[in-house]
Structures are given as structure tokens and as C-alpha cells.
Coordinates of N, CA, C and O in Angstrom, one line a residue:
X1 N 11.7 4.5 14.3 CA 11.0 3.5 13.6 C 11.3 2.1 14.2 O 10.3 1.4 14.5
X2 N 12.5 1.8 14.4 CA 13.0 0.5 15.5 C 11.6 0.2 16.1 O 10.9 -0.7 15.6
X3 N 11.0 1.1 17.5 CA 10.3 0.8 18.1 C 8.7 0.3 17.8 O 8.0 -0.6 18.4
X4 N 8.3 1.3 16.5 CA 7.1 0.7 15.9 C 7.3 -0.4 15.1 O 6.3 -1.2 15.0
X5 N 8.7 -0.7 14.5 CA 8.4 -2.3 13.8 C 8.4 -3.5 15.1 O 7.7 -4.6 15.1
X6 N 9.5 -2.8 16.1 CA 9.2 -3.8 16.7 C 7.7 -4.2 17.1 O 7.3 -5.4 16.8
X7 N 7.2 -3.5 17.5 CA 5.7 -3.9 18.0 C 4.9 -4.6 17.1 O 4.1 -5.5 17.5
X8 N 5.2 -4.0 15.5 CA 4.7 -4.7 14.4 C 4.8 -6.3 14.7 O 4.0 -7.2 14.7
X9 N 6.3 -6.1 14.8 CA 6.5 -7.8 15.3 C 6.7 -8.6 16.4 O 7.3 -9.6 16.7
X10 N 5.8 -7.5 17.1 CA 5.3 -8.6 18.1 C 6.8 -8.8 18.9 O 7.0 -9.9 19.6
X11 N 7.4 -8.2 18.9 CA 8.9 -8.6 19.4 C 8.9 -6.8 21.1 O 8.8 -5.5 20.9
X12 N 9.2 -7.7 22.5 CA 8.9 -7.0 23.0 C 10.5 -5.7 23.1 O 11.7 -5.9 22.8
X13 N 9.9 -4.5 23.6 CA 11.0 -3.5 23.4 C 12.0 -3.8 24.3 O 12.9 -3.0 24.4
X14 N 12.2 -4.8 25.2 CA 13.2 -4.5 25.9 C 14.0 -5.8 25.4 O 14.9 -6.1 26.2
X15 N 14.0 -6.3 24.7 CA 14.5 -7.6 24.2 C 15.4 -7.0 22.6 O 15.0 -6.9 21.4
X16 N 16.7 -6.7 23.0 CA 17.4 -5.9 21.7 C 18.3 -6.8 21.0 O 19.1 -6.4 20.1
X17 N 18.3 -8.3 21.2 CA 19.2 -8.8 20.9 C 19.5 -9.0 19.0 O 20.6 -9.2 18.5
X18 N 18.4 -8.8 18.2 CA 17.8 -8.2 17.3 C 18.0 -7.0 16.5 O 17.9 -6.9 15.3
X19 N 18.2 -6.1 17.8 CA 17.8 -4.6 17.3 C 18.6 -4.1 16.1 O 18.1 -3.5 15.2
X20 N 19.9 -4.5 16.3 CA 20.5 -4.3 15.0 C 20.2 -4.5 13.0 O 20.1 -3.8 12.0
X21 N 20.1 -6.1 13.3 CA 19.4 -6.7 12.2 C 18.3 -6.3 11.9 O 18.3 -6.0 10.7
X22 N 17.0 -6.1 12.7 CA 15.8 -5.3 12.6 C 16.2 -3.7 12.0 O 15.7 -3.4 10.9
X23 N 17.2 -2.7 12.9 CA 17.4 -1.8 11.9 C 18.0 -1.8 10.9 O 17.8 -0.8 10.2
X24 N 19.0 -2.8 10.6 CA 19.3 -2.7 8.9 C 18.1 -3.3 8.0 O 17.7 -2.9 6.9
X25 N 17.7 -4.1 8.6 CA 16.0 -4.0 7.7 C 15.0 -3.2 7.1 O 14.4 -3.2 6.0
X26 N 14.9 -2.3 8.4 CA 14.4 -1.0 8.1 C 15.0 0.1 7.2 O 14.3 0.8 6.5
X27 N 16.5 0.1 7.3 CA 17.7 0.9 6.2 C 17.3 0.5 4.6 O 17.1 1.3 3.6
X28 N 17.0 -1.1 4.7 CA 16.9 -1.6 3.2 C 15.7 -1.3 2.8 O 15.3 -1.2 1.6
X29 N 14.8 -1.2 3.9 CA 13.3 -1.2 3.4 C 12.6 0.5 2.9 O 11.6 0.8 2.3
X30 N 14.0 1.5 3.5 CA 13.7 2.6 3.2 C 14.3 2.9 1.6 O 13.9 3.7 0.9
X31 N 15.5 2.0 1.3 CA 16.4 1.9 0.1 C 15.2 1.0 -1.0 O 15.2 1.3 -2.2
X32 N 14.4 0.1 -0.5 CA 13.2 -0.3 -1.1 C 12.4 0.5 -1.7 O 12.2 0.7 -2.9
X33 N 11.8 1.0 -0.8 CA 10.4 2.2 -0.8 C 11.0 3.1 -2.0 O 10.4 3.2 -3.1
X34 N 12.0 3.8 -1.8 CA 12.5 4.5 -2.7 C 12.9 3.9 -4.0 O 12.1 4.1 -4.9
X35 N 13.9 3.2 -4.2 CA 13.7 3.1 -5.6 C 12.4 2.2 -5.9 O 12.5 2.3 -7.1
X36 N 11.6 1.6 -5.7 CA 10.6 1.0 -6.1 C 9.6 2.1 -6.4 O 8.7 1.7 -7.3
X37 N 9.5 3.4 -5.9 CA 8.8 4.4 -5.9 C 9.1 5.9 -6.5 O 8.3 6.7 -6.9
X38 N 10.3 5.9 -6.4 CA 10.8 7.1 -6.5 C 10.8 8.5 -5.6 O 11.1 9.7 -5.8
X39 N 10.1 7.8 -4.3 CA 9.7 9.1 -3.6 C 10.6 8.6 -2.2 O 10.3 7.4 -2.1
X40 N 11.1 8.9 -1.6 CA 11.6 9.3 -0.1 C 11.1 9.0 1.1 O 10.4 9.9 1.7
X41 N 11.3 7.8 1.7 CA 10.5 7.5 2.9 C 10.1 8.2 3.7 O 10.9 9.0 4.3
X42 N 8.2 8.4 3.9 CA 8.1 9.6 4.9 C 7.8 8.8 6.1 O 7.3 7.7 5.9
X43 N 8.0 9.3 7.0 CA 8.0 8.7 8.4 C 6.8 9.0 8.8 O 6.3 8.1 9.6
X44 N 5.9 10.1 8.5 CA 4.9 10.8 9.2 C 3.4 9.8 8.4 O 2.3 9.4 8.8
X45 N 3.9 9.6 7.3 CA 3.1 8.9 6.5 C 2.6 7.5 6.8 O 3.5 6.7 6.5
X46 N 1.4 7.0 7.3 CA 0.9 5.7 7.7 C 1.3 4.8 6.4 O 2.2 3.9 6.5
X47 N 0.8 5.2 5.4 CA 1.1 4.0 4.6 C 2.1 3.6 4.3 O 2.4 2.5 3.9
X48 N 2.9 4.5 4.4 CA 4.8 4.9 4.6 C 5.4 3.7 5.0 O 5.9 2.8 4.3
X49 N 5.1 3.7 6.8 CA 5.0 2.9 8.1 C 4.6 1.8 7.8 O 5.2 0.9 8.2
X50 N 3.3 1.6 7.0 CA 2.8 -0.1 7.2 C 3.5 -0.8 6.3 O 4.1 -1.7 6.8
X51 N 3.8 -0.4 4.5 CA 4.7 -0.9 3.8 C 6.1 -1.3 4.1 O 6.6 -2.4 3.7
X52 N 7.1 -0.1 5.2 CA 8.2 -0.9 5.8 C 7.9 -1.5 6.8 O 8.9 -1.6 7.4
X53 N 6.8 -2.2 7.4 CA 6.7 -3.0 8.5 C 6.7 -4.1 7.6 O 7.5 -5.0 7.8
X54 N 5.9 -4.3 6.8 CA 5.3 -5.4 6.0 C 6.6 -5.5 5.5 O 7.1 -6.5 6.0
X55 N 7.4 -4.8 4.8 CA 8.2 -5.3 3.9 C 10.1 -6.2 5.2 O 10.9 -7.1 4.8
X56 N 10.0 -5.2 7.0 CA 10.6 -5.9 7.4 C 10.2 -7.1 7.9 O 11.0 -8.1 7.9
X57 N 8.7 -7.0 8.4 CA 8.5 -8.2 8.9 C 8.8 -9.6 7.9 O 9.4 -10.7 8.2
X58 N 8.3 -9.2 6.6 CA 8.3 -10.4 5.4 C 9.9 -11.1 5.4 O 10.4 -12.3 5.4
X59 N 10.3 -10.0 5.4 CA 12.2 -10.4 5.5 C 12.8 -11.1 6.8 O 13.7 -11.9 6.7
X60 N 12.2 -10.8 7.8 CA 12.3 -11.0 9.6 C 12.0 -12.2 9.2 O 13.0 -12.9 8.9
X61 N 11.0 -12.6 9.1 CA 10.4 -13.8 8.9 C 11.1 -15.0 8.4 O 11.2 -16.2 8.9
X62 N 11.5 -14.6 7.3 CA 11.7 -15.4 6.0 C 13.1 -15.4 5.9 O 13.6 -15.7 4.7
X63 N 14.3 -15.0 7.2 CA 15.6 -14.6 7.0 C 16.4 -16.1 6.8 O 17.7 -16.0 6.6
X64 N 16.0 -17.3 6.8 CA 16.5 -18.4 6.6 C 16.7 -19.1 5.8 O 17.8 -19.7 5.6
X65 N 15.1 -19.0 4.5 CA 15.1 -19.8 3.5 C 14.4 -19.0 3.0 O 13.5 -18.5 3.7
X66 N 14.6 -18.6 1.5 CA 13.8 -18.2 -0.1 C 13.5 -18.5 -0.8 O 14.4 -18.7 -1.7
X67 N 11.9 -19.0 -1.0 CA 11.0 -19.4 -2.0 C 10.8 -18.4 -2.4 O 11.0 -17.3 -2.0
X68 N 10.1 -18.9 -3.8 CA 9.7 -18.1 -4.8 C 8.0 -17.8 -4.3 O 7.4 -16.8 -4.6
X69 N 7.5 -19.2 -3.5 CA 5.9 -19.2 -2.9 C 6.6 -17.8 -2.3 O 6.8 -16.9 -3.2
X70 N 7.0 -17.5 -1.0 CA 6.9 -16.9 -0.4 C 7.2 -15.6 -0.6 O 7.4 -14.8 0.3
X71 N 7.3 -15.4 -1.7 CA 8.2 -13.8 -2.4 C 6.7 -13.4 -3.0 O 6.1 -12.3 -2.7
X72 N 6.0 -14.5 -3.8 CA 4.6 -14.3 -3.7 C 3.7 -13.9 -2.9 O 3.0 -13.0 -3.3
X73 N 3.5 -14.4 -2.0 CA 3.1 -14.0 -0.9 C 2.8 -12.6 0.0 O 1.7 -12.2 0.4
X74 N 4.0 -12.1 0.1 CA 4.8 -10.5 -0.1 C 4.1 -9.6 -1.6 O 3.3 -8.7 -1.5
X75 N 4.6 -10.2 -2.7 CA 4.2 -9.1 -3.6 C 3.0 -8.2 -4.2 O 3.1 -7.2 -4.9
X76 N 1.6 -9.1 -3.7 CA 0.7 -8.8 -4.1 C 0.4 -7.6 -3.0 O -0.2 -6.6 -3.5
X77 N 0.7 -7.5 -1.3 CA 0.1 -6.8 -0.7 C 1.4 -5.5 -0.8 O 1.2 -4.2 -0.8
X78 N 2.5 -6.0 -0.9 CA 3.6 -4.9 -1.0 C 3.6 -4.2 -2.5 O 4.3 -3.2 -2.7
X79 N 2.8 -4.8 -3.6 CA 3.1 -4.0 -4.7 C 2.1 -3.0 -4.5 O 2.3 -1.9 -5.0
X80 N 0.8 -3.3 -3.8 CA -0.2 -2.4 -3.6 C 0.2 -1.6 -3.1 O 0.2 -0.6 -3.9
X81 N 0.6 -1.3 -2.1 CA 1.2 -0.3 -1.5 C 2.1 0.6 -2.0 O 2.1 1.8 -1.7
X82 N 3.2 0.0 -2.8 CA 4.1 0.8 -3.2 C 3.6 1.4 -4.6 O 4.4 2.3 -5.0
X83 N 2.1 0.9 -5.7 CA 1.7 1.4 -5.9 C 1.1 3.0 -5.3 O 1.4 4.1 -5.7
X84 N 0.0 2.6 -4.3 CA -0.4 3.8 -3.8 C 0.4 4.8 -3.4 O -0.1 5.9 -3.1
X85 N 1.5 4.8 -3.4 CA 2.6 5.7 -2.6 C 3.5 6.2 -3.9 O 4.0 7.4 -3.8
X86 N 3.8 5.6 -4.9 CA 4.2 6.1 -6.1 C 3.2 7.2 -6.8 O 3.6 8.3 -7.2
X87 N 2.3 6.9 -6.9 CA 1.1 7.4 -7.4 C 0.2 8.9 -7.1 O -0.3 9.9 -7.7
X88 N 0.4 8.2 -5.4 CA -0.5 9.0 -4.7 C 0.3 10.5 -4.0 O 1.5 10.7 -3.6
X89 N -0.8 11.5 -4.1 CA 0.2 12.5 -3.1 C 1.0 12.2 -1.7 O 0.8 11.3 -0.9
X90 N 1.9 13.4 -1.9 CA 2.8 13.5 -0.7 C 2.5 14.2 0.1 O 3.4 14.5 0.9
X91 N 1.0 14.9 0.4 CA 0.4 15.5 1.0 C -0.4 14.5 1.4 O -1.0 13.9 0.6
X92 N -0.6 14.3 3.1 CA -1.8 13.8 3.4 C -3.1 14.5 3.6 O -3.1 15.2 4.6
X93 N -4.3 14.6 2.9 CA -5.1 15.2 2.9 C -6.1 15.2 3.9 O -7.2 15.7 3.6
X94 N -5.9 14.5 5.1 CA -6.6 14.2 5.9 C -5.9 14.9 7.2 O -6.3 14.8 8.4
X95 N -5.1 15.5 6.9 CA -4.0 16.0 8.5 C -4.4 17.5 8.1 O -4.6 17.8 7.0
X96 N -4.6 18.3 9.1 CA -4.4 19.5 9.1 C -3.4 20.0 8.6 O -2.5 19.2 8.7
X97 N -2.8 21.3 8.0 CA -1.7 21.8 7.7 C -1.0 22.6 9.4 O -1.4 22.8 10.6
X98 N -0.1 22.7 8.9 CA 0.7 23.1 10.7 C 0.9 24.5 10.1 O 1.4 25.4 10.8

């Protein structure tokens, strides 16, 4: 996952100085997903993927100073998501079965 957030942000792969803080990001964002949802980060799952990019990037971003604007900002596209993913099956119905 490292490698796809990075890209998310725009942060090139050979530049690791980061890499750490980036992946405890991703740690929390899976500790997010889950209890906000109740279901188990799937990796295979796009919407899975875009919600912890969104939810590290938001954090990446914003690691300095916390408003309440900017928590805003974040929750309307991150609750949607963690809506659909609470909700929605754990089967993607669009992938073939293996």
C-alpha cells in the first residue's frame, strides 16, 4: 500500500525520507476504516484504497495544524465512503470469482 499512497501523493517512490510516517498513516487509516465501519480493510477493494489514500493524504497534509474548517473538509467525502463500505457488500460484483 506504501507505494500506491505514495503516488496518491504525488510523492515520488524513490524519495523514502517519509516512508515511515506515511506508513503509520496508513496503520491508522486501516484502524480507521475498521472501527468506523466495522469491516476489515480490504486491499483488493478500490474503494477500500481510495478512502485510505483520502483519509492519509488528509492527515499528510494537515500534519501541522488542526482546524475544525479542515476536519470539514475531509468529512463529507470520507463519510461517504465509509458509508458505502459499511453498508455495501464485501463481494465486488464486478470482478469475476477466481
Amino acid at each position: 500500500m506504501l507505494k500506491e499512497v505514495k503516488q496518491y501523493l504525488r510523492i515520488e517512490e524513490d524519495w523514502t525520507e517519509e516512508d515511515q510516517l506515511i506508513t503509520g498513516m496508513i496503520e491508522a487509516g486501516k484502524i480507521f476504516i475498521k472501527q468506523s465501519t466495522g469491516k476489515v480493510f480490504n486491499e483488493q477493494n478500490d474503494l477500500h484504497k481510495l478512502c485510505l489514500s483520502l483519509y492519509v493524504s488528509h492527515n499528510y497534509e494537515n500534519r501541522d495544524t488542526y482546524t475544525l474548517d479542515k476536519h470539514k473538509d475531509l468529512s463529507f467525502s470520507l463519510a461517504n465512503m465509509l458509508t458505502l463500505i459499511k453498508y455495501g457488500s464485501d463481494i465486488d460484483e464486478d470482478q469475476p470469482d477466481d
